[in-house]
Amino acid sequence: MSDTAATAIQQALAERFGEDVPVDQGLTGLDALARIAGHRSHRRFLPRPVEPDLLRLLCACALSAPSKSDLQQADIVIVRDRAIRQEIVATIPDMPWIMDAPVFLVFVGNGARLPMLSKRHDKPFPNDHLDAFFNAAVDGAIVMTTFIQAAAAVGLGTCPISAIRDHPRIIAKALNLPPRTVPIAGLCVGWPAQANEITPRLSLATTVIENRYGERDLMGEIEAYDRRRAALRPYRRQRNPERWGQAPFYGWSQDKARQYAEPTRTDFGAFVREQGFRLD
Ligand SMILES: Cc1cc2nc3c(=O)[nH]c(=O)nc-3n(C[C@H](O)[C@H](O)[C@H](O)COP(=O)(O)O)c2cc1C
């Protein structure tokens, strides 16, 4: 069993990073590592419901994640009402899988409870600055990640949806978000309709740093990644060829440069301030 799990991990990581990562077959928890190493997002789901008790179990597991200073600043909204989900989906016309997913969740960073405690106990709250927002956002992201892993452990597929932040005021209205809360991302959840492929990642030489950052050929690493990824998972379409033309070689870095050549979510900071966070 551990032999199979170790091989699965090695294969997944070789595909992911283009290098061999040694795996000690004597480790415990190799099955869990194999699931993590083999991660992939899912956007097509079987028409099979996710039982409410299972969903509750996964929420409880997700909310068991670590939390900054034990402040517990993450919430999960289960969007069961189709009309509310439709309001959200109407802001994201190019992602039909959101409506098709058996379950749609929204992970929320909740910075409202902490100042309530200060008020309740008649204490000052001199920490209303960027860190307050950041802590709530990080807690929300950690809880979402933990949910994704808990869901994968029982065979469910997921796809995070940050596109809910394209029109955050509509989302805030649809979900009746209280002041000092922000939507981190949505999450489609369901039983996967297909196996899906592993998405290669930047080399470990790019993203794992020993001790301190130093001189290195970052662009060389990225270009090597572009080639490795294009050989394994070429992009089906080039982004916005009307504006940028057809590139003879189209890699990840070209795609991300094109994606971020268009302004997106430029008013998100204004929205977060409207929600009552101070970002100074
Ligand atoms: C915070 C976050 C937001 C994301 N938002 C979206 C989204 O709006 N729509 C979507 O289809 N996928 C979204 N994704 C999924 C990513 O596109 C996906 O993780 C990435 O392409 C790598 O693929 P993989 O998860 O299969 O490894 C999001 C992922 C994360 C972590």
mmCIF file of C-alpha atoms and ligand atoms in Angstrom:
data_model
loop_
_atom_site.group_PDB
_atom_site.id
_atom_site.type_symbol
_atom_site.label_atom_id
_atom_site.label_comp_id
_atom_site.label_asym_id
_atom_site.label_seq_id
_atom_site.Cartn_x
_atom_site.Cartn_y
_atom_site.Cartn_z
ATOM 1 C CA MET A 1 0.000 0.000 0.000
ATOM 2 C CA SER A 2 2.706 2.488 1.051
ATOM 3 C CA ASP A 3 4.664 1.369 -2.012
ATOM 4 C CA THR A 4 1.732 2.341 -4.251
ATOM 5 C CA ALA A 5 1.183 5.629 -2.402
ATOM 6 C CA ALA A 6 4.900 6.510 -2.594
ATOM 7 C CA THR A 7 4.909 5.821 -6.329
ATOM 8 C CA ALA A 8 1.744 7.899 -6.801
ATOM 9 C CA ILE A 9 3.341 10.811 -4.927
ATOM 10 C CA GLN A 10 6.540 10.590 -6.938
ATOM 11 C CA GLN A 11 4.654 10.457 -10.227
ATOM 12 C CA ALA A 12 2.414 13.394 -9.322
ATOM 13 C CA LEU A 13 5.328 15.548 -8.174
ATOM 14 C CA ALA A 14 7.448 14.666 -11.205
ATOM 15 C CA GLU A 15 4.578 15.832 -13.417
ATOM 16 C CA ARG A 16 3.988 18.889 -11.250
ATOM 17 C CA PHE A 17 7.575 20.114 -10.841
ATOM 18 C CA GLY A 18 9.544 18.306 -13.538
ATOM 19 C CA GLU A 19 11.905 16.758 -11.014
ATOM 20 C CA ASP A 20 12.211 13.730 -8.761
ATOM 21 C CA VAL A 21 11.262 14.334 -5.152
ATOM 22 C CA PRO A 22 12.443 11.466 -2.926
ATOM 23 C CA VAL A 23 9.706 9.760 -0.867
ATOM 24 C CA ASP A 24 10.531 7.585 2.148
ATOM 25 C CA GLN A 25 8.216 4.568 1.906
ATOM 26 C CA GLY A 26 8.320 4.145 5.669
ATOM 27 C CA LEU A 27 6.506 7.431 6.325
ATOM 28 C CA THR A 28 3.034 7.310 7.810
ATOM 29 C CA GLY A 29 0.289 9.237 6.051
ATOM 30 C CA LEU A 30 1.505 8.567 2.526
ATOM 31 C CA ASP A 31 -2.090 8.171 1.311
ATOM 32 C CA ALA A 32 -2.883 11.681 2.565
ATOM 33 C CA LEU A 33 0.278 13.028 0.916
ATOM 34 C CA ALA A 34 -0.632 11.295 -2.348
ATOM 35 C CA ARG A 35 -3.976 13.114 -2.313
ATOM 36 C CA ILE A 36 -2.305 16.460 -1.649
ATOM 37 C CA ALA A 37 0.404 15.913 -4.265
ATOM 38 C CA GLY A 38 -2.217 14.827 -6.812
ATOM 39 C CA HIS A 39 -4.409 17.893 -6.257
ATOM 40 C CA ARG A 40 -6.425 19.207 -9.174
ATOM 41 C CA SER A 41 -9.394 21.554 -9.384
ATOM 42 C CA HIS A 42 -12.700 20.167 -10.679
ATOM 43 C CA ARG A 43 -15.230 22.044 -12.760
ATOM 44 C CA ARG A 44 -17.485 19.199 -13.959
ATOM 45 C CA PHE A 45 -19.610 17.287 -11.505
ATOM 46 C CA LEU A 46 -21.901 14.251 -11.481
ATOM 47 C CA PRO A 47 -25.602 14.994 -10.903
ATOM 48 C CA ARG A 48 -25.266 13.434 -7.447
ATOM 49 C CA PRO A 49 -26.089 15.427 -4.333
ATOM 50 C CA VAL A 50 -23.707 16.032 -1.456
ATOM 51 C CA GLU A 51 -25.572 14.977 1.688
ATOM 52 C CA PRO A 52 -26.132 17.829 4.187
ATOM 53 C CA ASP A 53 -24.535 15.796 7.002
ATOM 54 C CA LEU A 54 -21.393 15.290 4.921
ATOM 55 C CA LEU A 55 -21.264 18.992 4.117
ATOM 56 C CA ARG A 56 -21.595 19.829 7.799
ATOM 57 C CA LEU A 57 -18.788 17.393 8.638
ATOM 58 C CA LEU A 58 -16.520 19.010 6.036
ATOM 59 C CA CYS A 59 -17.347 22.518 7.330
ATOM 60 C CA ALA A 60 -16.504 21.391 10.872
ATOM 61 C CA CYS A 61 -13.198 19.859 9.685
ATOM 62 C CA ALA A 62 -12.363 23.025 7.708
ATOM 63 C CA LEU A 63 -13.110 25.262 10.687
ATOM 64 C CA SER A 64 -10.761 23.109 12.784
ATOM 65 C CA ALA A 65 -7.870 24.757 10.902
ATOM 66 C CA PRO A 66 -5.387 26.946 12.772
ATOM 67 C CA SER A 67 -6.487 30.526 13.310
ATOM 68 C CA LYS A 68 -4.393 33.656 13.850
ATOM 69 C CA SER A 69 -4.252 34.347 17.646
ATOM 70 C CA ASP A 70 -7.218 31.971 17.989
ATOM 71 C CA LEU A 71 -9.337 34.874 16.701
ATOM 72 C CA GLN A 72 -11.473 32.559 14.500
ATOM 73 C CA GLN A 73 -12.163 35.109 11.779
ATOM 74 C CA ALA A 74 -13.506 32.855 9.017
ATOM 75 C CA ASP A 75 -17.097 31.979 8.111
ATOM 76 C CA ILE A 76 -18.528 29.630 5.493
ATOM 77 C CA VAL A 77 -21.745 30.567 3.685
ATOM 78 C CA ILE A 78 -23.608 27.576 2.226
ATOM 79 C CA VAL A 79 -25.541 29.034 -0.691
ATOM 80 C CA ARG A 80 -28.458 26.592 -0.908
ATOM 81 C CA ASP A 81 -30.990 29.056 -2.342
ATOM 82 C CA ARG A 82 -30.855 28.804 -6.157
ATOM 83 C CA ALA A 83 -32.057 32.398 -6.555
ATOM 84 C CA ILE A 84 -29.168 33.721 -4.462
ATOM 85 C CA ARG A 85 -26.697 31.554 -6.366
ATOM 86 C CA GLN A 86 -28.183 32.842 -9.626
ATOM 87 C CA GLU A 87 -27.602 36.436 -8.480
ATOM 88 C CA ILE A 88 -23.948 35.578 -7.896
ATOM 89 C CA VAL A 89 -23.538 33.624 -11.137
ATOM 90 C CA ALA A 90 -25.082 36.488 -13.121
ATOM 91 C CA THR A 91 -21.938 38.495 -12.287
ATOM 92 C CA ILE A 92 -19.690 35.715 -13.702
ATOM 93 C CA PRO A 93 -21.166 34.769 -17.087
ATOM 94 C CA ASP A 94 -18.174 32.739 -18.335
ATOM 95 C CA MET A 95 -18.134 30.127 -15.551
ATOM 96 C CA PRO A 96 -21.232 27.925 -16.006
ATOM 97 C CA TRP A 97 -19.813 25.244 -13.675
ATOM 98 C CA ILE A 98 -20.790 27.421 -10.707
ATOM 99 C CA MET A 99 -24.497 26.840 -11.346
ATOM 100 C CA ASP A 100 -23.922 23.144 -12.171
ATOM 101 C CA ALA A 101 -22.053 22.330 -8.958
ATOM 102 C CA PRO A 102 -24.177 20.441 -6.411
ATOM 103 C CA VAL A 103 -22.878 22.739 -3.673
ATOM 104 C CA PHE A 104 -21.694 26.338 -3.746
ATOM 105 C CA LEU A 105 -19.963 27.883 -0.759
ATOM 106 C CA VAL A 106 -18.556 31.316 -0.068
ATOM 107 C CA PHE A 107 -15.632 31.671 2.338
ATOM 108 C CA VAL A 108 -15.744 34.932 4.227
ATOM 109 C CA GLY A 109 -13.111 36.774 6.253
ATOM 110 C CA ASN A 110 -14.955 38.076 9.287
ATOM 111 C CA GLY A 111 -13.319 40.979 11.106
ATOM 112 C CA ALA A 112 -16.585 41.986 12.805
ATOM 113 C CA ARG A 113 -16.428 39.821 15.918
ATOM 114 C CA LEU A 114 -13.117 41.154 17.272
ATOM 115 C CA PRO A 115 -14.162 44.835 17.722
ATOM 116 C CA MET A 116 -17.456 43.515 19.182
ATOM 117 C CA LEU A 117 -15.446 41.794 21.922
ATOM 118 C CA SER A 118 -13.520 44.992 22.627
ATOM 119 C CA LYS A 119 -16.788 46.879 22.953
ATOM 120 C CA ARG A 120 -18.432 44.203 25.079
ATOM 121 C CA HIS A 121 -15.511 44.262 27.512
ATOM 122 C CA ASP A 122 -15.149 48.033 27.385
ATOM 123 C CA LYS A 123 -11.651 47.967 25.923
ATOM 124 C CA PRO A 124 -10.050 50.205 23.291
ATOM 125 C CA PHE A 125 -9.428 48.778 19.812
ATOM 126 C CA PRO A 126 -6.328 50.580 18.502
ATOM 127 C CA ASN A 127 -5.595 47.864 15.916
ATOM 128 C CA ASP A 128 -7.960 48.894 13.171
ATOM 129 C CA HIS A 129 -5.412 48.892 10.340
ATOM 130 C CA LEU A 130 -4.342 46.757 7.374
ATOM 131 C CA ASP A 131 -3.274 43.851 9.598
ATOM 132 C CA ALA A 132 -6.860 43.449 10.866
ATOM 133 C CA PHE A 133 -8.112 42.929 7.297
ATOM 134 C CA PHE A 134 -5.155 40.738 6.399
ATOM 135 C CA ASN A 135 -5.658 38.432 9.395
ATOM 136 C CA ALA A 136 -9.316 37.870 8.555
ATOM 137 C CA ALA A 137 -8.480 37.248 4.873
ATOM 138 C CA VAL A 138 -5.703 34.788 5.746
ATOM 139 C CA ASP A 139 -7.948 32.886 8.183
ATOM 140 C CA GLY A 140 -10.630 32.650 5.477
ATOM 141 C CA ALA A 141 -8.113 31.329 2.951
ATOM 142 C CA ILE A 142 -6.745 28.740 5.378
ATOM 143 C CA VAL A 143 -10.245 27.492 6.164
ATOM 144 C CA MET A 144 -11.017 27.229 2.443
ATOM 145 C CA THR A 145 -7.812 25.273 1.807
ATOM 146 C CA THR A 146 -8.619 22.933 4.674
ATOM 147 C CA PHE A 147 -12.121 22.431 3.272
ATOM 148 C CA ILE A 148 -10.617 21.566 -0.128
ATOM 149 C CA GLN A 149 -8.392 18.929 1.460
ATOM 150 C CA ALA A 150 -11.189 17.512 3.618
ATOM 151 C CA ALA A 151 -13.424 17.297 0.539
ATOM 152 C CA ALA A 152 -10.681 15.550 -1.453
ATOM 153 C CA ALA A 153 -10.254 13.014 1.376
ATOM 154 C CA VAL A 154 -13.830 11.789 0.843
ATOM 155 C CA GLY A 155 -13.556 11.872 -2.958
ATOM 156 C CA LEU A 156 -15.226 15.236 -3.621
ATOM 157 C CA GLY A 157 -13.870 17.695 -6.169
ATOM 158 C CA THR A 158 -13.710 21.455 -5.689
ATOM 159 C CA CYS A 159 -12.976 24.630 -7.593
ATOM 160 C CA PRO A 160 -12.336 27.950 -5.839
ATOM 161 C CA ILE A 161 -13.984 30.983 -7.434
ATOM 162 C CA SER A 162 -12.302 34.317 -6.802
ATOM 163 C CA ALA A 163 -14.395 35.733 -9.654
ATOM 164 C CA ILE A 164 -17.035 36.458 -6.999
ATOM 165 C CA ARG A 165 -14.839 39.466 -6.210
ATOM 166 C CA ASP A 166 -15.361 40.916 -9.715
ATOM 167 C CA HIS A 167 -18.560 42.584 -8.500
ATOM 168 C CA PRO A 168 -18.204 42.417 -4.726
ATOM 169 C CA ARG A 169 -21.054 44.812 -3.921
ATOM 170 C CA ILE A 170 -23.568 42.536 -5.681
ATOM 171 C CA ILE A 171 -22.184 39.552 -3.738
ATOM 172 C CA ALA A 172 -22.329 41.530 -0.482
ATOM 173 C CA LYS A 173 -25.980 42.386 -1.167
ATOM 174 C CA ALA A 174 -26.918 38.845 -2.252
ATOM 175 C CA LEU A 175 -25.355 37.331 0.887
ATOM 176 C CA ASN A 176 -26.372 40.194 3.176
ATOM 177 C CA LEU A 177 -22.719 40.473 4.263
ATOM 178 C CA PRO A 178 -22.405 42.382 7.531
ATOM 179 C CA PRO A 179 -19.924 45.260 7.942
ATOM 180 C CA ARG A 180 -16.298 44.219 8.415
ATOM 181 C CA THR A 181 -16.701 41.015 6.411
ATOM 182 C CA VAL A 182 -15.224 40.273 2.975
ATOM 183 C CA PRO A 183 -15.806 37.432 0.538
ATOM 184 C CA ILE A 184 -12.495 35.606 0.016
ATOM 185 C CA ALA A 185 -13.640 33.150 -2.667
ATOM 186 C CA GLY A 186 -16.524 30.937 -3.667
ATOM 187 C CA LEU A 187 -16.083 27.164 -3.844
ATOM 188 C CA CYS A 188 -17.846 24.725 -6.173
ATOM 189 C CA VAL A 189 -18.125 21.289 -4.562
ATOM 190 C CA GLY A 190 -19.336 18.004 -6.040
ATOM 191 C CA TRP A 191 -18.512 14.469 -7.099
ATOM 192 C CA PRO A 192 -16.039 14.793 -10.001
ATOM 193 C CA ALA A 193 -17.351 13.790 -13.429
ATOM 194 C CA GLN A 194 -13.836 13.234 -14.771
ATOM 195 C CA ALA A 195 -10.348 12.543 -13.441
ATOM 196 C CA ASN A 196 -8.737 15.813 -14.626
ATOM 197 C CA GLU A 197 -5.072 16.496 -15.133
ATOM 198 C CA ILE A 198 -2.325 17.767 -12.898
ATOM 199 C CA THR A 199 -1.331 21.375 -13.513
ATOM 200 C CA PRO A 200 2.465 21.799 -13.536
ATOM 201 C CA ARG A 201 3.853 24.378 -11.132
ATOM 202 C CA LEU A 202 6.931 26.598 -11.104
ATOM 203 C CA SER A 203 10.086 24.690 -10.202
ATOM 204 C CA LEU A 204 10.901 24.184 -6.536
ATOM 205 C CA ALA A 205 14.103 26.166 -7.262
ATOM 206 C CA THR A 206 11.797 29.140 -7.949
ATOM 207 C CA THR A 207 9.510 28.870 -4.948
ATOM 208 C CA VAL A 208 11.467 27.126 -2.167
ATOM 209 C CA ILE A 209 14.082 29.450 -0.692
ATOM 210 C CA GLU A 210 16.881 28.288 1.599
ATOM 211 C CA ASN A 211 17.447 30.764 4.419
ATOM 212 C CA ARG A 212 17.251 34.011 2.475
ATOM 213 C CA TYR A 213 16.547 35.342 -0.983
ATOM 214 C CA GLY A 214 19.635 35.831 -3.115
ATOM 215 C CA GLU A 215 20.802 36.251 -6.689
ATOM 216 C CA ARG A 216 19.345 33.698 -9.071
ATOM 217 C CA ASP A 217 18.235 33.385 -12.662
ATOM 218 C CA LEU A 218 14.535 33.784 -12.004
ATOM 219 C CA MET A 219 13.552 34.545 -15.588
ATOM 220 C CA GLY A 220 15.586 31.529 -16.785
ATOM 221 C CA GLU A 221 13.658 29.310 -14.330
ATOM 222 C CA ILE A 222 10.354 30.781 -15.505
ATOM 223 C CA GLU A 223 11.204 30.272 -19.165
ATOM 224 C CA ALA A 224 12.175 26.663 -18.463
ATOM 225 C CA TYR A 225 8.807 26.263 -16.704
ATOM 226 C CA ASP A 226 7.029 27.805 -19.706
ATOM 227 C CA ARG A 227 8.595 25.148 -21.944
ATOM 228 C CA ARG A 228 8.020 22.238 -19.567
ATOM 229 C CA ARG A 229 4.403 23.237 -19.059
ATOM 230 C CA ALA A 230 3.759 23.862 -22.773
ATOM 231 C CA ALA A 231 5.099 20.380 -23.584
ATOM 232 C CA LEU A 232 2.776 18.787 -21.020
ATOM 233 C CA ARG A 233 -0.311 21.050 -20.978
ATOM 234 C CA PRO A 234 -0.272 23.564 -23.833
ATOM 235 C CA TYR A 235 -2.872 26.338 -23.634
ATOM 236 C CA ARG A 236 -5.796 25.605 -25.938
ATOM 237 C CA ARG A 237 -6.310 29.259 -26.792
ATOM 238 C CA GLN A 238 -4.235 32.394 -26.638
ATOM 239 C CA ARG A 239 -5.718 35.152 -24.518
ATOM 240 C CA ASN A 240 -6.990 38.255 -26.323
ATOM 241 C CA PRO A 241 -5.312 37.708 -29.746
ATOM 242 C CA GLU A 242 -7.230 40.765 -31.081
ATOM 243 C CA ARG A 243 -5.067 42.959 -28.881
ATOM 244 C CA TRP A 244 -1.818 40.993 -28.692
ATOM 245 C CA GLY A 245 -1.767 38.865 -31.877
ATOM 246 C CA GLN A 246 -0.804 35.185 -32.078
ATOM 247 C CA ALA A 247 2.440 34.453 -30.237
ATOM 248 C CA PRO A 248 4.612 31.817 -31.987
ATOM 249 C CA PHE A 249 5.249 30.300 -28.546
ATOM 250 C CA TYR A 250 2.557 30.748 -25.933
ATOM 251 C CA GLY A 251 3.582 29.825 -22.414
ATOM 252 C CA TRP A 252 2.354 30.427 -18.881
ATOM 253 C CA SER A 253 4.289 33.677 -18.446
ATOM 254 C CA GLN A 254 2.838 35.088 -21.680
ATOM 255 C CA ASP A 255 -0.660 34.069 -20.590
ATOM 256 C CA LYS A 256 -0.307 35.683 -17.146
ATOM 257 C CA ALA A 257 1.221 38.845 -18.662
ATOM 258 C CA ARG A 258 -1.775 39.111 -21.033
ATOM 259 C CA GLN A 259 -4.260 38.352 -18.240
ATOM 260 C CA TYR A 260 -2.877 41.113 -16.078
ATOM 261 C CA ALA A 261 -2.619 43.600 -18.941
ATOM 262 C CA GLU A 262 -6.353 44.169 -18.399
ATOM 263 C CA PRO A 263 -7.498 46.038 -15.293
ATOM 264 C CA THR A 264 -9.443 43.809 -12.901
ATOM 265 C CA ARG A 265 -10.989 44.440 -9.503
ATOM 266 C CA THR A 266 -9.518 47.912 -9.394
ATOM 267 C CA ASP A 267 -12.225 48.991 -6.947
ATOM 268 C CA PHE A 268 -11.812 46.068 -4.556
ATOM 269 C CA GLY A 269 -9.884 48.237 -2.083
ATOM 270 C CA ALA A 270 -12.705 50.769 -2.140
ATOM 271 C CA PHE A 271 -15.213 47.959 -1.494
ATOM 272 C CA VAL A 272 -13.180 46.616 1.444
ATOM 273 C CA ARG A 273 -13.102 50.148 2.912
ATOM 274 C CA GLU A 274 -16.866 50.467 2.385
ATOM 275 C CA GLN A 275 -17.235 47.236 4.354
ATOM 276 C CA GLY A 276 -15.632 49.062 7.249
ATOM 277 C CA PHE A 277 -12.021 47.901 7.167
ATOM 278 C CA ARG A 278 -9.272 50.488 7.303
ATOM 279 C CA LEU A 279 -6.392 49.523 5.053
ATOM 280 C CA ASP A 280 -3.751 51.994 6.292
HETATM 281 C C1 LIG B 1 -7.990 31.775 -4.478
HETATM 282 C C2 LIG B 1 -8.316 31.029 -5.765
HETATM 283 C C3 LIG B 1 -9.236 31.555 -6.638
HETATM 284 C C4 LIG B 1 -9.583 30.879 -7.818
HETATM 285 N N1 LIG B 1 -10.560 31.408 -8.630
HETATM 286 C C5 LIG B 1 -10.980 30.696 -9.706
HETATM 287 C C6 LIG B 1 -12.068 31.171 -10.501
HETATM 288 O O1 LIG B 1 -12.626 32.251 -10.254
HETATM 289 N N2 LIG B 1 -12.492 30.392 -11.521
HETATM 290 C C7 LIG B 1 -11.906 29.184 -11.818
HETATM 291 O O2 LIG B 1 -12.360 28.509 -12.750
HETATM 292 N N3 LIG B 1 -10.857 28.720 -11.093
HETATM 293 C C8 LIG B 1 -10.382 29.446 -10.045
HETATM 294 N N4 LIG B 1 -9.348 28.969 -9.277
HETATM 295 C C9 LIG B 1 -8.711 27.679 -9.628
HETATM 296 C C10 LIG B 1 -7.359 27.934 -10.297
HETATM 297 O O3 LIG B 1 -7.577 28.359 -11.614
HETATM 298 C C11 LIG B 1 -6.542 26.635 -10.242
HETATM 299 O O4 LIG B 1 -6.241 26.336 -8.891
HETATM 300 C C12 LIG B 1 -5.242 26.775 -11.018
HETATM 301 O O5 LIG B 1 -5.515 26.928 -12.407
HETATM 302 C C13 LIG B 1 -4.344 25.559 -10.845
HETATM 303 O O6 LIG B 1 -5.050 24.380 -11.194
HETATM 304 P P1 LIG B 1 -5.217 23.197 -10.140
HETATM 305 O O7 LIG B 1 -5.960 23.714 -8.960
HETATM 306 O O8 LIG B 1 -5.984 22.122 -10.885
HETATM 307 O O9 LIG B 1 -3.833 22.744 -9.786
HETATM 308 C C14 LIG B 1 -8.965 29.650 -8.124
HETATM 309 C C15 LIG B 1 -8.000 29.131 -7.244
HETATM 310 C C16 LIG B 1 -7.697 29.798 -6.069
HETATM 311 C C17 LIG B 1 -6.678 29.206 -5.121
#
